[in-house]
Short mmCIF file of C-alpha atoms in Angstrom, two decimals:
data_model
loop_
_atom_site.label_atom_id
_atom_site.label_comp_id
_atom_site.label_asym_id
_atom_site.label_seq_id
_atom_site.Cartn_x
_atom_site.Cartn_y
_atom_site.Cartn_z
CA UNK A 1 -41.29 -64.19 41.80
CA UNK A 2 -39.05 -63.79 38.69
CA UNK A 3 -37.31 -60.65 38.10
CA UNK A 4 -38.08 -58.83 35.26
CA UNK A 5 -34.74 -58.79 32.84
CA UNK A 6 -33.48 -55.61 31.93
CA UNK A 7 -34.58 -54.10 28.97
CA UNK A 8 -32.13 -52.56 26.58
CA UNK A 9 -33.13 -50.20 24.15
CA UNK A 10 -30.74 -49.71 21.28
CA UNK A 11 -30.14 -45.99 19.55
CA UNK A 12 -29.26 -45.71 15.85
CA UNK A 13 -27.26 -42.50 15.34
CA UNK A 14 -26.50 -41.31 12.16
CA UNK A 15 -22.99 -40.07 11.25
CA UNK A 16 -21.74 -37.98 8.24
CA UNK A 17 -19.18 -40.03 7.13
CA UNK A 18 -18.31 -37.64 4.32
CA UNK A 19 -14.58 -35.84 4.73
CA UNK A 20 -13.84 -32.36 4.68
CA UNK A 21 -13.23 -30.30 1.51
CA UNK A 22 -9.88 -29.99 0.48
CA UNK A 23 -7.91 -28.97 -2.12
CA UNK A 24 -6.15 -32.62 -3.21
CA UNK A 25 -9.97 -33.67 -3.69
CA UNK A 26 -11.26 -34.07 -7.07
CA UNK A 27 -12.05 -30.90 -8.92
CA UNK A 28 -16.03 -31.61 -9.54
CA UNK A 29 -15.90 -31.66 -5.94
CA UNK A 30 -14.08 -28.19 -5.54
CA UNK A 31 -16.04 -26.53 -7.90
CA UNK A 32 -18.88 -27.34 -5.77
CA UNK A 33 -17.01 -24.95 -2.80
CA UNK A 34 -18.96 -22.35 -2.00
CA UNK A 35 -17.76 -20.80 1.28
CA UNK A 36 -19.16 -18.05 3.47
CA UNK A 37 -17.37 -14.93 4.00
CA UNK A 38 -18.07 -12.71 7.33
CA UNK A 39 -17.54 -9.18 7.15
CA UNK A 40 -18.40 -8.46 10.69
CA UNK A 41 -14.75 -7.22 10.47
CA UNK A 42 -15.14 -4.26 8.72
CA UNK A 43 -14.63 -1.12 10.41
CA UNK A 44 -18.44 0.07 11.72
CA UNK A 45 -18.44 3.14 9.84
CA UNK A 46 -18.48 1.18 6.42
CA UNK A 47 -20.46 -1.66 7.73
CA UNK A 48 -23.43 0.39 8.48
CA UNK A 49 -23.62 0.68 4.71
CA UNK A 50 -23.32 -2.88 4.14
CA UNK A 51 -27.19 -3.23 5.97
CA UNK A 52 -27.88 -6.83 6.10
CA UNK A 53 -25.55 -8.18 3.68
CA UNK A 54 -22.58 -8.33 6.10
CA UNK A 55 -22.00 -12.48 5.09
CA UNK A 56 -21.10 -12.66 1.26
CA UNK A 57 -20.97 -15.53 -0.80
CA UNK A 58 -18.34 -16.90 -2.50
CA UNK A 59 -19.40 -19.35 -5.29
CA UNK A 60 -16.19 -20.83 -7.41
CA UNK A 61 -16.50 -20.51 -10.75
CA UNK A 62 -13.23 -21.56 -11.75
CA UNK A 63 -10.01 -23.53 -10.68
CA UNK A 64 -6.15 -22.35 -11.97
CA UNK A 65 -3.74 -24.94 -10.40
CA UNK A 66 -0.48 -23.23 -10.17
CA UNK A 67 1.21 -25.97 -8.73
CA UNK A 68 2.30 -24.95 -5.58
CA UNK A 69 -1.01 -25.21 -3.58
CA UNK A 70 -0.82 -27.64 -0.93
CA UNK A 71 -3.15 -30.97 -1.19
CA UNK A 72 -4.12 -31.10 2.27
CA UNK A 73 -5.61 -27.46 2.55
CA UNK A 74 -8.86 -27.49 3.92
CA UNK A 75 -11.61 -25.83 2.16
CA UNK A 76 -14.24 -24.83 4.75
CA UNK A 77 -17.89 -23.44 4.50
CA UNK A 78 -16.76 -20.18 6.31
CA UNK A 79 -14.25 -17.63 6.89
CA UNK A 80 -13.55 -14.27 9.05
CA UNK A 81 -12.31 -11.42 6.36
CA UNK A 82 -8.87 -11.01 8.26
CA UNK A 83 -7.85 -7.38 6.54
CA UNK A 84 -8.84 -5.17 3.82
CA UNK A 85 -5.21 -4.24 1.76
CA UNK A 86 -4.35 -1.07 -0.19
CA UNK A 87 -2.72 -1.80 -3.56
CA UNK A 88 0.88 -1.85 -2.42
CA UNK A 89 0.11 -5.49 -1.38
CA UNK A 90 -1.22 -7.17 -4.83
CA UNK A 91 1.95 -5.01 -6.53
CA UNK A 92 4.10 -6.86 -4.40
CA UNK A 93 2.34 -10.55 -5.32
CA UNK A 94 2.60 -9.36 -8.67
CA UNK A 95 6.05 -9.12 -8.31
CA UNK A 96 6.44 -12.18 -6.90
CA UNK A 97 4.95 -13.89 -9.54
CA UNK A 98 2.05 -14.86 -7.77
CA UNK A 99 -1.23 -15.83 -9.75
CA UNK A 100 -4.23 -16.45 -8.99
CA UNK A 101 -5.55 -19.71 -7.96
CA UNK A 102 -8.85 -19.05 -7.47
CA UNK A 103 -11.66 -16.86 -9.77
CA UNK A 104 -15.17 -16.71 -7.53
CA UNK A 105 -18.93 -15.30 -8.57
CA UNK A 106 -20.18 -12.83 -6.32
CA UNK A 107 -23.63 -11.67 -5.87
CA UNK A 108 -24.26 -8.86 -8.36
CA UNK A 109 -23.70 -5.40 -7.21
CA UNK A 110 -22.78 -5.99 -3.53
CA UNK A 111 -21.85 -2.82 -1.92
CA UNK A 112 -18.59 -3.76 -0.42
CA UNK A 113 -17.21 -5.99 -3.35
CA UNK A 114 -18.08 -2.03 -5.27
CA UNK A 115 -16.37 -0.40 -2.47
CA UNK A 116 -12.90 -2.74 -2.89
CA UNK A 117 -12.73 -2.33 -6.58
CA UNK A 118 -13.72 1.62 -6.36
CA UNK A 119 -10.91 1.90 -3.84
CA UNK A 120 -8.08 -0.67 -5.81
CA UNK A 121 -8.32 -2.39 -2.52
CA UNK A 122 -7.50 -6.82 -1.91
CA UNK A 123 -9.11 -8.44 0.87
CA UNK A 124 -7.95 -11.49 2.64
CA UNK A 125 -8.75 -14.50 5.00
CA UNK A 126 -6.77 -17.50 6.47
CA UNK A 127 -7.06 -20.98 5.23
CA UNK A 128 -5.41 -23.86 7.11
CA UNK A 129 -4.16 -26.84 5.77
CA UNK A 130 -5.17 -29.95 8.36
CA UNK A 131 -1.67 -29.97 9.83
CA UNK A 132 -2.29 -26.54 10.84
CA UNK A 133 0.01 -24.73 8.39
CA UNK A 134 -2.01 -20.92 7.71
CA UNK A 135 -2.17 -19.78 4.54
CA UNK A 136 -3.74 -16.53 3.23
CA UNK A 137 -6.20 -15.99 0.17
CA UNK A 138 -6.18 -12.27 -1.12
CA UNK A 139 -9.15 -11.65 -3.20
CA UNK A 140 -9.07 -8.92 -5.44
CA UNK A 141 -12.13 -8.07 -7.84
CA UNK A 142 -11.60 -7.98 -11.58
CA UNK A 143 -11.10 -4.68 -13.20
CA UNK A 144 -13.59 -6.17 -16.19
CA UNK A 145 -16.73 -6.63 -13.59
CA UNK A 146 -17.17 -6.07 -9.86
CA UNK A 147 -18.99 -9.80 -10.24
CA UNK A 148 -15.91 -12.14 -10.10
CA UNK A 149 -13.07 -12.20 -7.86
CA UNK A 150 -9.52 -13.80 -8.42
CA UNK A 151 -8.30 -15.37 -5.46
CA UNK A 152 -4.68 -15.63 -4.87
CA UNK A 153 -3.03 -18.14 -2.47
CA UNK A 154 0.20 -17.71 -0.18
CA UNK A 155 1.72 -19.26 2.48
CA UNK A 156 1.29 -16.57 5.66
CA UNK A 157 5.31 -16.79 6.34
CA UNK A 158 5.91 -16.01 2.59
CA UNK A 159 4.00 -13.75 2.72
CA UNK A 160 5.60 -11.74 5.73
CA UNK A 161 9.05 -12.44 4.53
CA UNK A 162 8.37 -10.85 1.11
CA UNK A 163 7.28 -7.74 2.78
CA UNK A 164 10.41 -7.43 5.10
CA UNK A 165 12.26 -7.86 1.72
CA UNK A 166 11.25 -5.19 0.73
CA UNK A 167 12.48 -3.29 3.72
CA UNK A 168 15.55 -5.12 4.03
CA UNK A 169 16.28 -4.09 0.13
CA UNK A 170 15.98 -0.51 0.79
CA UNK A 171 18.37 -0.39 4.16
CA UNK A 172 20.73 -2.66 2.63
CA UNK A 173 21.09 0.17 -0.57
CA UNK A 174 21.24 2.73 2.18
CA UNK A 175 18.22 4.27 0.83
CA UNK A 176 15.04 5.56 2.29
CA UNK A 177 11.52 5.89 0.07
CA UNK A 178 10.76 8.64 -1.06
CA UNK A 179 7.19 9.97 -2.64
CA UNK A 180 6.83 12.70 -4.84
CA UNK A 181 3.73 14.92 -5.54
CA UNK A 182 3.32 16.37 -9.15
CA UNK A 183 0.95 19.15 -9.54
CA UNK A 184 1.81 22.07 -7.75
CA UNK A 185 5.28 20.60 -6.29
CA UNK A 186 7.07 19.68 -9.12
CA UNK A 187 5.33 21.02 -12.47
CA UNK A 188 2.22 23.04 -12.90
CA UNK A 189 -0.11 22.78 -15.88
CA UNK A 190 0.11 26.04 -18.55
CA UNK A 191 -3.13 27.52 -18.99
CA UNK A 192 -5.63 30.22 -18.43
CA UNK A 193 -8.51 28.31 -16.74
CA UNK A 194 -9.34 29.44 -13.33
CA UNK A 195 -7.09 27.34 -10.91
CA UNK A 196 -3.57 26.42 -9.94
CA UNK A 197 -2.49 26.76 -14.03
CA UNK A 198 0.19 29.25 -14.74
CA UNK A 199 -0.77 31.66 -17.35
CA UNK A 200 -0.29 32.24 -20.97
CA UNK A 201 1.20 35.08 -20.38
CA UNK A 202 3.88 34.29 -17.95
CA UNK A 203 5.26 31.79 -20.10
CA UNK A 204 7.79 33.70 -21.85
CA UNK A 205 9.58 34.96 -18.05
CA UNK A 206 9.56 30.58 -17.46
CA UNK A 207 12.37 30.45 -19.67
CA UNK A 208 13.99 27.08 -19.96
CA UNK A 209 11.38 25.79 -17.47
CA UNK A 210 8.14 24.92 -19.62
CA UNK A 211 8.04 21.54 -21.25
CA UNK A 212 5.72 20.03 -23.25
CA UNK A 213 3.88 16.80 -22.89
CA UNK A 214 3.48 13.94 -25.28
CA UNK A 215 -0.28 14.80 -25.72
CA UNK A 216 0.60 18.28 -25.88
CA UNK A 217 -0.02 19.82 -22.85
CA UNK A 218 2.78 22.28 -21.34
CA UNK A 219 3.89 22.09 -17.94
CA UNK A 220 6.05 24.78 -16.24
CA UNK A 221 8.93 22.95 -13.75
CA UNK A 222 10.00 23.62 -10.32
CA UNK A 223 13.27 25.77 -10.66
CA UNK A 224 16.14 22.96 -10.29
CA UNK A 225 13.90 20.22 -10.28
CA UNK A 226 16.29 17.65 -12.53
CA UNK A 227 19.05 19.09 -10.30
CA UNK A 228 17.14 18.00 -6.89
CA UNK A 229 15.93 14.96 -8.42
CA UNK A 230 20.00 13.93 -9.57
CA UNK A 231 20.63 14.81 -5.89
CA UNK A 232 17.85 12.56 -4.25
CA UNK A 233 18.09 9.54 -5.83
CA UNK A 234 21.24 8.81 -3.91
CA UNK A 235 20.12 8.74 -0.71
CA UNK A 236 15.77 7.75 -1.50
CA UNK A 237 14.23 5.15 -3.71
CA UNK A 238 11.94 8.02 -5.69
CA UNK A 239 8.46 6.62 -5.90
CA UNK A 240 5.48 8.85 -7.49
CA UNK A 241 2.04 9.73 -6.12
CA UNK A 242 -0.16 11.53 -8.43
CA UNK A 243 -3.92 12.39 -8.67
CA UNK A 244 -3.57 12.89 -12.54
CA UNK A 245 -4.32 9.90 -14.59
CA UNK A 246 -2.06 7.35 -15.19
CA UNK A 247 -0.87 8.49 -19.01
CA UNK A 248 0.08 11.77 -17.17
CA UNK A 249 1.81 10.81 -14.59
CA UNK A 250 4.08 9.09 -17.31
CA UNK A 251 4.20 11.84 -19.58
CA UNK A 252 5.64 14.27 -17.05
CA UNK A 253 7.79 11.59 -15.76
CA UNK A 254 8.89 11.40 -19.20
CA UNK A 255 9.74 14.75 -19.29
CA UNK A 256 11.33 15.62 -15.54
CA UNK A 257 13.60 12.04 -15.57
CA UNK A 258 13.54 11.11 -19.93
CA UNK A 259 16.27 8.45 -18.96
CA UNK A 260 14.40 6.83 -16.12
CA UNK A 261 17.69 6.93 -13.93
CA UNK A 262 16.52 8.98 -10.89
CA UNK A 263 12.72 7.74 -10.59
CA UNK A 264 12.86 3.98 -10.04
CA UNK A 265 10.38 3.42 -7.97
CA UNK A 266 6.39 3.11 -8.34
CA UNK A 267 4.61 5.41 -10.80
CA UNK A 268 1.83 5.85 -9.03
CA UNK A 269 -2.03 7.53 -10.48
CA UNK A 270 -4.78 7.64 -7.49
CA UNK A 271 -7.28 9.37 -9.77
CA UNK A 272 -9.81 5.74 -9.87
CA UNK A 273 -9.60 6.29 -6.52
CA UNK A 274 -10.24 9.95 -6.42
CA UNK A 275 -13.04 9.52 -8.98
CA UNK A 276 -14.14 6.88 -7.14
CA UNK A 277 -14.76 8.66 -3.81
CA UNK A 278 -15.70 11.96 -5.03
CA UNK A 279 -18.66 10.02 -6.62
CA UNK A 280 -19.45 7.74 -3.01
CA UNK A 281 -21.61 8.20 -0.43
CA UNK A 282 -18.62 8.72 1.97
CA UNK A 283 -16.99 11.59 -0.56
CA UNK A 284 -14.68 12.84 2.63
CA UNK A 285 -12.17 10.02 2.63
CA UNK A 286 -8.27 10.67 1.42
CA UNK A 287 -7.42 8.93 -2.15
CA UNK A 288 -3.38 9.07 -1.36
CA UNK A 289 -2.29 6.30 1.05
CA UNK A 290 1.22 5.64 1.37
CA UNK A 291 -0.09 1.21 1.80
CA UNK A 292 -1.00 1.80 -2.12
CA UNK A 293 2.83 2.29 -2.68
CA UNK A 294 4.32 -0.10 0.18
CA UNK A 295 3.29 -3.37 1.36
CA UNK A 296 5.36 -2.97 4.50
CA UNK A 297 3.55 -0.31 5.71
CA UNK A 298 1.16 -2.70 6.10
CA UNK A 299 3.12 -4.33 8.96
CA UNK A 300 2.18 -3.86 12.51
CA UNK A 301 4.44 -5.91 14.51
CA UNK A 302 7.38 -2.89 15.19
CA UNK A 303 9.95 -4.63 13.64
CA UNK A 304 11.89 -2.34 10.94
CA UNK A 305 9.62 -0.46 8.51
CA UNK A 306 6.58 -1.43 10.13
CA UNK A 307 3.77 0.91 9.68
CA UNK A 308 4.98 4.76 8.36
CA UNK A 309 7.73 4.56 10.32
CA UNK A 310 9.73 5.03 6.60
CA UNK A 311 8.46 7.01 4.06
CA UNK A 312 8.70 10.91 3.49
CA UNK A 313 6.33 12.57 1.47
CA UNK A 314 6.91 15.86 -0.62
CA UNK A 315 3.84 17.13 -1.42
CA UNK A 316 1.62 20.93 -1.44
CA UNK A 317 -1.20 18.93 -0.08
CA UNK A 318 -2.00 16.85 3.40
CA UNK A 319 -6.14 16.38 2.67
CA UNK A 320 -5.01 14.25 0.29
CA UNK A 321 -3.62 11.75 2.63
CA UNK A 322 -4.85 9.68 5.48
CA UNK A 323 -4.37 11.85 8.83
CA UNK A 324 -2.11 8.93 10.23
CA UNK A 325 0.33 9.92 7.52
CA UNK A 326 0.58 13.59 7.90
CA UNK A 327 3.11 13.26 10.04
CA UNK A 328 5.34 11.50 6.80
CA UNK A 329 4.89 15.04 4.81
CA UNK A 330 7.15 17.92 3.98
CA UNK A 331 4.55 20.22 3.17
CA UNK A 332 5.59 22.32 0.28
CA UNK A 333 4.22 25.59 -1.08
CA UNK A 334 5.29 28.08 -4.03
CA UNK A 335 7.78 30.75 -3.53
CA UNK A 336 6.04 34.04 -2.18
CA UNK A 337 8.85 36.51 -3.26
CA UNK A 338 8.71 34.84 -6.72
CA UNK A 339 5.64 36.54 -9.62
CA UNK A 340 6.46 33.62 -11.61
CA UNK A 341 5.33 30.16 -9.78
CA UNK A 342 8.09 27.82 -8.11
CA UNK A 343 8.63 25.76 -5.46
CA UNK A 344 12.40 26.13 -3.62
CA UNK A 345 13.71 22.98 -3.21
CA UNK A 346 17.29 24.27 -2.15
CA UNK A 347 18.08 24.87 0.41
CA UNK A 348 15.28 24.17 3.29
CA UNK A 349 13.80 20.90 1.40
CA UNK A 350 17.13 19.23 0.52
CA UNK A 351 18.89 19.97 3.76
CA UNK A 352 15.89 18.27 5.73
CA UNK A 353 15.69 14.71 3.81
CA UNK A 354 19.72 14.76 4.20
CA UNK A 355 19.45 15.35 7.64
CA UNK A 356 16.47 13.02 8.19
CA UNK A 357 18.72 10.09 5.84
CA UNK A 358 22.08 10.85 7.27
CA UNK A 359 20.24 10.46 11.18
CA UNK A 360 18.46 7.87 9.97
CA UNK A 361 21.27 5.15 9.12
CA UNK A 362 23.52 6.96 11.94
CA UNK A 363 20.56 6.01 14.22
CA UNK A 364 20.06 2.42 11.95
CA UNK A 365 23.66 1.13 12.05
CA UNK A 366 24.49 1.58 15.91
CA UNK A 367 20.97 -0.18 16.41
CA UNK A 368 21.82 -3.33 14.09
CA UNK A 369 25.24 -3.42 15.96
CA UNK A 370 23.70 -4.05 19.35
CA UNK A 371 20.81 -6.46 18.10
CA UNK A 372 23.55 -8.30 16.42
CA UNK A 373 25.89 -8.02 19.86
CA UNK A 374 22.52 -9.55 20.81
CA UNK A 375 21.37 -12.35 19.72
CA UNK A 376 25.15 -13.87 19.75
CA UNK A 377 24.71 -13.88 23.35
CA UNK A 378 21.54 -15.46 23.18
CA UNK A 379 19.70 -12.03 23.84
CA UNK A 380 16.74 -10.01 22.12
CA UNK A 381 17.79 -6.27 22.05
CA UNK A 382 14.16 -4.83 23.45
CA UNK A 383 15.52 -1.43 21.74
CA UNK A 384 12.69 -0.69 18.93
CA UNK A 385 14.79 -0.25 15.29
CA UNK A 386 14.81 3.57 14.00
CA UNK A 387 11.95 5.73 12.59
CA UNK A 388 12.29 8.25 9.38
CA UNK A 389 8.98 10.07 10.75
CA UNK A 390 10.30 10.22 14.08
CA UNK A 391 13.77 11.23 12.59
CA UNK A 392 12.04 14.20 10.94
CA UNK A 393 9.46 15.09 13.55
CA UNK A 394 12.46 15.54 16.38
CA UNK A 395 14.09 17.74 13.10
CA UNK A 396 11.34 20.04 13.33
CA UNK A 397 10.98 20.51 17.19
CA UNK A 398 14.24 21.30 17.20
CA UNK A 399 14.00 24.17 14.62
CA UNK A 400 11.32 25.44 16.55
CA UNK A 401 13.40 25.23 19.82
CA UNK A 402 16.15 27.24 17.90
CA UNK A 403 13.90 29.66 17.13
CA UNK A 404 12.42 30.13 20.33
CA UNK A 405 15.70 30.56 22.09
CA UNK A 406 16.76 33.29 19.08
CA UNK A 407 13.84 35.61 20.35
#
């Protein structure tokens, strides 16, 4: 009997021959890019307001070729929001001359796109290109309409060397940052409203002290403010942290430094963000944060600068700062043996920033010396590089210590 032959049964399978997205692609086809943006990343507390839009949509509405942008960067249908940035971050693309590439349409009045642009915050994500190069896209919403979003492309290793610029910049002028507070540490508003105001009626014993404002307002000054300030600026990069609006935090910067030689650094109003929370359903949070003056305290890889490990704040006021940076503050208050108000800057302030700057670079230079010593031998000095906050905290134990053994 014949075998039966074999019987072969053929499958058609369909494959989508169509090529990833990418950026050298024509632009029809990159206007059509519409990708999917997780934000299961987002710290729980803030999520739980998000309810069931925790995926956003980013639909692009517009391409700006800035030449740079690499062909072969692959546009995909979904991303993982990597990290949510305080302003110090877009100040420093700014700087860099970075603009945006991208300008998306977001769904209308989606709670965290609100919550970024209440808060002056970026967001970002990592692209790749198909070689495997990462790039990052910080979004930032526009300050017209909480509906679009400009989208600003850079190379991850650019951007992480432009941070540590900004460290190396300071160490290399043998300065430290510096942020001041205004109200209430170095001026305080003239008027007989129930408050921190001085009076009316005190203004006449303020002597020399009381300025007055371009819009008019009069301000009394900390006794030997321009004096301290002259002093400072040799040893800190003086940055400003205010929560008056921005035209006053000029004005009285106008009036405590009218050359601009001793205040160089970031003029800095937090009162959208103040406003912003005050008016939120999570009213508790800080508006100050020392990221919205620093991109490199966005770092958290303990090289030098990373995290708070620079900054000193002067200020009459911790609530107004994250509790992670309390540690950075000289805490301030007006003189108690004084009827008139001031805050003593001489001797107790100025003595601890010298002695925090002077152990600082004592502390910096030996520890460059042996990484140095080093790497020539083909070494990694494990040692971790020198902290201001630490610098200041050991400062204070010490006093304490003192004081102990004096009893």
């Amino acid at each position: 009997k014949r075998e039966a032959e074999p019987t072969t049964t053929t499958t058609t399978t369909t494959t989508n021959t169509s090529t990833p997205l990418t950026f050298g692609d024509p632009i029809e086809r990159i206007k059509e890019w519409r990708p999917k943006l997780s934000l299961y990343s987002t710290p729980p507390h803030k999520r739980a307001r998000l309810e069931h839009a925790q995926e956003i949509e980013l639909v692009t509405q517009e391409i700006k070729y800035q030449g740079f942008e690499p062909r072969n960067l692959m546009l995909e249908s979904s991303y993982e929001l990597q990290r949510v940035h305080a302003r110090g971050v877009f100040v420093m693309l700014v700087k860099k001359n970075v603009n945006p590439t991208f300008v998306f349409r977001l769904p209308p009045d989606h709670v965290w796109a609100r919550d970024l642009s209440g808060l002056r915050k970026t967001a970002s994500f990592e692209m790749k290109t198909q070689e495997g190069d990462v790039w990052e896209l910080h979004m930032k919403p526009s300050r017209d309409t909480e509906c679009y979003m400009f989208g600003y492309l850079i190379r991850q290793i650019d951007m992480v060397r432009n941070v540590k610029d900004c460290v190396h910049d300071l160490v290399r002028h043998r300065k430290l940052p510096l942020v001041l507070d205004l109200d209430d540490t170095l001026v305080r508003l003239v008027g007989n409203e129930n408050g921190r105001f001085v009076p009316e009626s005190d203004i006449p014993k303020c002597k020399d002290r009381v300025a007055v404002l371009k819009d008019g307002k009069r301000v009394v000054l900390t006794e030997r403010v321009r004096e301290f300030l002259e002093w400072a600026q040799q040893f800190f990069d003086i940055s400003v942290c205010s929560l008056g609006d921005q035209n006053y935090v000029d004005n009285v910067i106008d009036v405590l430094d009218p050359t601009h030689t001793w205040i160089k650094g970031i003029l800095y109003s937090a009162r959208a963000e103040h406003d912003y929370i005050r008016n939120s359903s999570d009213p508790g949070r800080p508006p100050k944060d020392l990221q919205a003056l620093y991109s490199f305290c966005a770092l958290r890889d303990q090289t030098l600068g990373s995290g708070f490990a620079l900054p000193i704040i002067l200020d009459d006021e911790t609530r107004m700062w994250p509790i992670e940076q309390h540690d950075n503050i000289v805490e301030v208050k007006s003189q108690l043996n004084n009827p008139i108000w001031t805050v003593s800057l001489f001797p107790v302030v100025q003595d601890t920033l010298l002695h925090v700057h002077s152990e600082f670079f004592r502390q910096y230079d030996t520890w460059f010396a042996r990484s140095q010593e080093a790497e020539h031998h083909g070494m990694v000095y494990s040692r971790p590089p020198p902290s201001a906050v630490s610098i200041y905290k050991t400062h204070l134990r010490h006093i304490l210590r003192d004081l102990i053994a004096k009893k």
